[in-house]
Tab-separated table of C-alpha atoms in Angstrom:
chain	number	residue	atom	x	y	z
A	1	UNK	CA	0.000	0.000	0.000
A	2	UNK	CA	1.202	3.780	-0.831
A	3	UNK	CA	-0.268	6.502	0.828
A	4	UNK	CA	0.774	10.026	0.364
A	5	UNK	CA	0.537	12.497	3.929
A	6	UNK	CA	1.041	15.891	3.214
A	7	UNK	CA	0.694	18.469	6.264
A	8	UNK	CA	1.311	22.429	6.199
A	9	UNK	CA	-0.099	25.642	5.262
A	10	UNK	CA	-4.015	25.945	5.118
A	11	UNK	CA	-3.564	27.932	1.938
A	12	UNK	CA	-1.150	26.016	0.074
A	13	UNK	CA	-2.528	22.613	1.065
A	14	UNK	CA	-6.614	23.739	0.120
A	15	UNK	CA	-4.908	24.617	-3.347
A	16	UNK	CA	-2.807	21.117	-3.794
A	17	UNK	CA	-6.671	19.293	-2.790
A	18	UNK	CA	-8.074	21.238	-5.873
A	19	UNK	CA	-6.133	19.508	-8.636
A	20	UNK	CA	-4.643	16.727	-7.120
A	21	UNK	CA	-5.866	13.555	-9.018
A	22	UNK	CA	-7.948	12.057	-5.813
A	23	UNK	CA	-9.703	12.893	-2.916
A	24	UNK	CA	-8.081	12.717	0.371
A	25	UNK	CA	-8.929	9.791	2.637
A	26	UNK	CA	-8.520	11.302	5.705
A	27	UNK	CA	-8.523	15.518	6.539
A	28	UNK	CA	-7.448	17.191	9.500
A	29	UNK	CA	-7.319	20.815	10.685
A	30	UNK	CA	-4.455	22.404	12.736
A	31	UNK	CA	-5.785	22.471	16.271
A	32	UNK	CA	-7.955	19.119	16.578
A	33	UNK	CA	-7.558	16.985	18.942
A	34	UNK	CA	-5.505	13.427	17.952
A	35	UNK	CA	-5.383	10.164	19.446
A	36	UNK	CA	-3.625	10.182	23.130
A	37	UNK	CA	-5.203	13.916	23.964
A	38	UNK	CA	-2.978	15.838	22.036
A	39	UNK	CA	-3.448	17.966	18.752
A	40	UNK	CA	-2.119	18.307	15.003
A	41	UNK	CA	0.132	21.014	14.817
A	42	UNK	CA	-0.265	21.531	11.379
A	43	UNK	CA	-3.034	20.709	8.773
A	44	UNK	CA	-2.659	17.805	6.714
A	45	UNK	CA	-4.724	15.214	4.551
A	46	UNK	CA	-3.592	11.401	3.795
A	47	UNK	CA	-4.212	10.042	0.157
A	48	UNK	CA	-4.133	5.827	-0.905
A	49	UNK	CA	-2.270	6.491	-3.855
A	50	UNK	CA	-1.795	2.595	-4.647
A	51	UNK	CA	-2.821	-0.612	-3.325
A	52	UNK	CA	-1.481	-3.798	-5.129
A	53	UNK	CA	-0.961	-7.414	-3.640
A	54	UNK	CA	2.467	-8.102	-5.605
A	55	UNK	CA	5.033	-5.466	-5.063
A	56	UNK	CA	5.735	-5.287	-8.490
A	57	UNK	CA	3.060	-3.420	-9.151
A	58	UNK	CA	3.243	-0.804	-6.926
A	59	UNK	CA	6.326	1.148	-8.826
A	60	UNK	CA	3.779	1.300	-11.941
A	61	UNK	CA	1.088	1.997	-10.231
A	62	UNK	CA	3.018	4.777	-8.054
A	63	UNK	CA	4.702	6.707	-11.368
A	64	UNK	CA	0.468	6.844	-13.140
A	65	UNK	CA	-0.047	8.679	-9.519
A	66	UNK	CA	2.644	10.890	-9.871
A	67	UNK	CA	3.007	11.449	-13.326
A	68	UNK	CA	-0.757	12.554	-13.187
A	69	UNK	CA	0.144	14.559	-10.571
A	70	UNK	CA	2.620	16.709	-12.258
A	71	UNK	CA	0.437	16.717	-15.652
A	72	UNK	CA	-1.905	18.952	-13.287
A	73	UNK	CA	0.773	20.940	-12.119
A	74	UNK	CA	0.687	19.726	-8.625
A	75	UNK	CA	4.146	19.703	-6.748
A	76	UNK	CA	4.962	19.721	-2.771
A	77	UNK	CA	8.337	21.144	-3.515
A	78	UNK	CA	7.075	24.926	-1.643
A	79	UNK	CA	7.269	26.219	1.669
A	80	UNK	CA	5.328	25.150	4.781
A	81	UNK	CA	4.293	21.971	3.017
A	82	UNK	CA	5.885	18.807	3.695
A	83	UNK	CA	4.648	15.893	1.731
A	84	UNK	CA	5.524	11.780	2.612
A	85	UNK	CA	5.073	8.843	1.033
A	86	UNK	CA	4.557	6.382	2.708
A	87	UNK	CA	4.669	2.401	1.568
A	88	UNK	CA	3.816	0.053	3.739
A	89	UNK	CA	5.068	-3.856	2.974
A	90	UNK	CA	3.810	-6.650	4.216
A	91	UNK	CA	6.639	-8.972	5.533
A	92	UNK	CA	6.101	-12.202	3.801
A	93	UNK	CA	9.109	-14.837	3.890
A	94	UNK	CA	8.187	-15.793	0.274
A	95	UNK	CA	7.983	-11.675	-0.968
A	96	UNK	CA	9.482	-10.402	-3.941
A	97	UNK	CA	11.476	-7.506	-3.468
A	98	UNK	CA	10.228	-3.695	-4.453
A	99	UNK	CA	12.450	-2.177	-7.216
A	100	UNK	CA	12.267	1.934	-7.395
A	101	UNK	CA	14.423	3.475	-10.253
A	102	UNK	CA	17.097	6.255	-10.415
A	103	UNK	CA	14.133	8.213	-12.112
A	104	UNK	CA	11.555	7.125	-9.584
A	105	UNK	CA	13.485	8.675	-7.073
A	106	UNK	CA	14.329	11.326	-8.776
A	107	UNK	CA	10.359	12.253	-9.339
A	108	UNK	CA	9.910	12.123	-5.856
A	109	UNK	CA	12.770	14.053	-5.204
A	110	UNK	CA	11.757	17.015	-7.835
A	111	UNK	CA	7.810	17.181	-6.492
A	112	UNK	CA	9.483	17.376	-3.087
A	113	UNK	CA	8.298	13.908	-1.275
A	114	UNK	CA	10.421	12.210	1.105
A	115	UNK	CA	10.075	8.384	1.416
A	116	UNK	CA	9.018	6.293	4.338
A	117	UNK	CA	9.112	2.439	4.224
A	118	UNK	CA	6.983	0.515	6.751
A	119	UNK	CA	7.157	-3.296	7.307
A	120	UNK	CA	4.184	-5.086	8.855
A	121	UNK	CA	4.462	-8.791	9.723
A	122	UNK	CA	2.442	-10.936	7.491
């Protein structure tokens, strides 16, 4: 699974959610109150960008997200936004590894998305 977080500036992130390719599955406002009593410092949405059972279809699937993306002129490479993607992996002893290219990290790199990798056990 792929999700992208992005967190920041009302402004800037209101104008990302107007041409980004999907709605976000999860909104929340700087001020409300998070799990454990405490609050989001910032605002912030979280979009599934890709779901696929074999990771080798998450790459493709992840470069049609982004590539449509940047065909709309959305980019997270401005200030007060920070933008994450974040796969998570499923553990498997039998998995096939996840391949990214130079220019897949690149992308990211150039629309200003850092990468986290998450590993759940199967």
């Amino acid at each position: 699974m792929a999700k992208l977080i992005v967190h920041g500036d009302d402004a800037t992130l209101t104008s990302i959610l107007e041409v980004l390719p999907s709605d976000p599955e999860r909104q929340w406002r700087k001020g409300e109150a998070k799990e454990g009593g405490r609050v989001y410092l910032d605002s912030g949405f979280e979009v599934l960008v890709a779901q696929a059972s074999q990771s080798q279809v998450l790459p493709s699937r992840l470069r049609s997200y982004l590539a449509e993306c940047a065909s709309r002129g959305v980019s997270f490479d401005m200030p007060r936004i920070v933008a994450e993607l974040q796969l998570e992996l499923r553990a498997d002893a039998g998995q096939e590894s996840l391949d990214f290219s130079l220019a897949d990290l690149l992308a990211l790199t150039e629309m200003g998305i850092s990468l986290s990798i998450l590993t759940r056990p199967a």
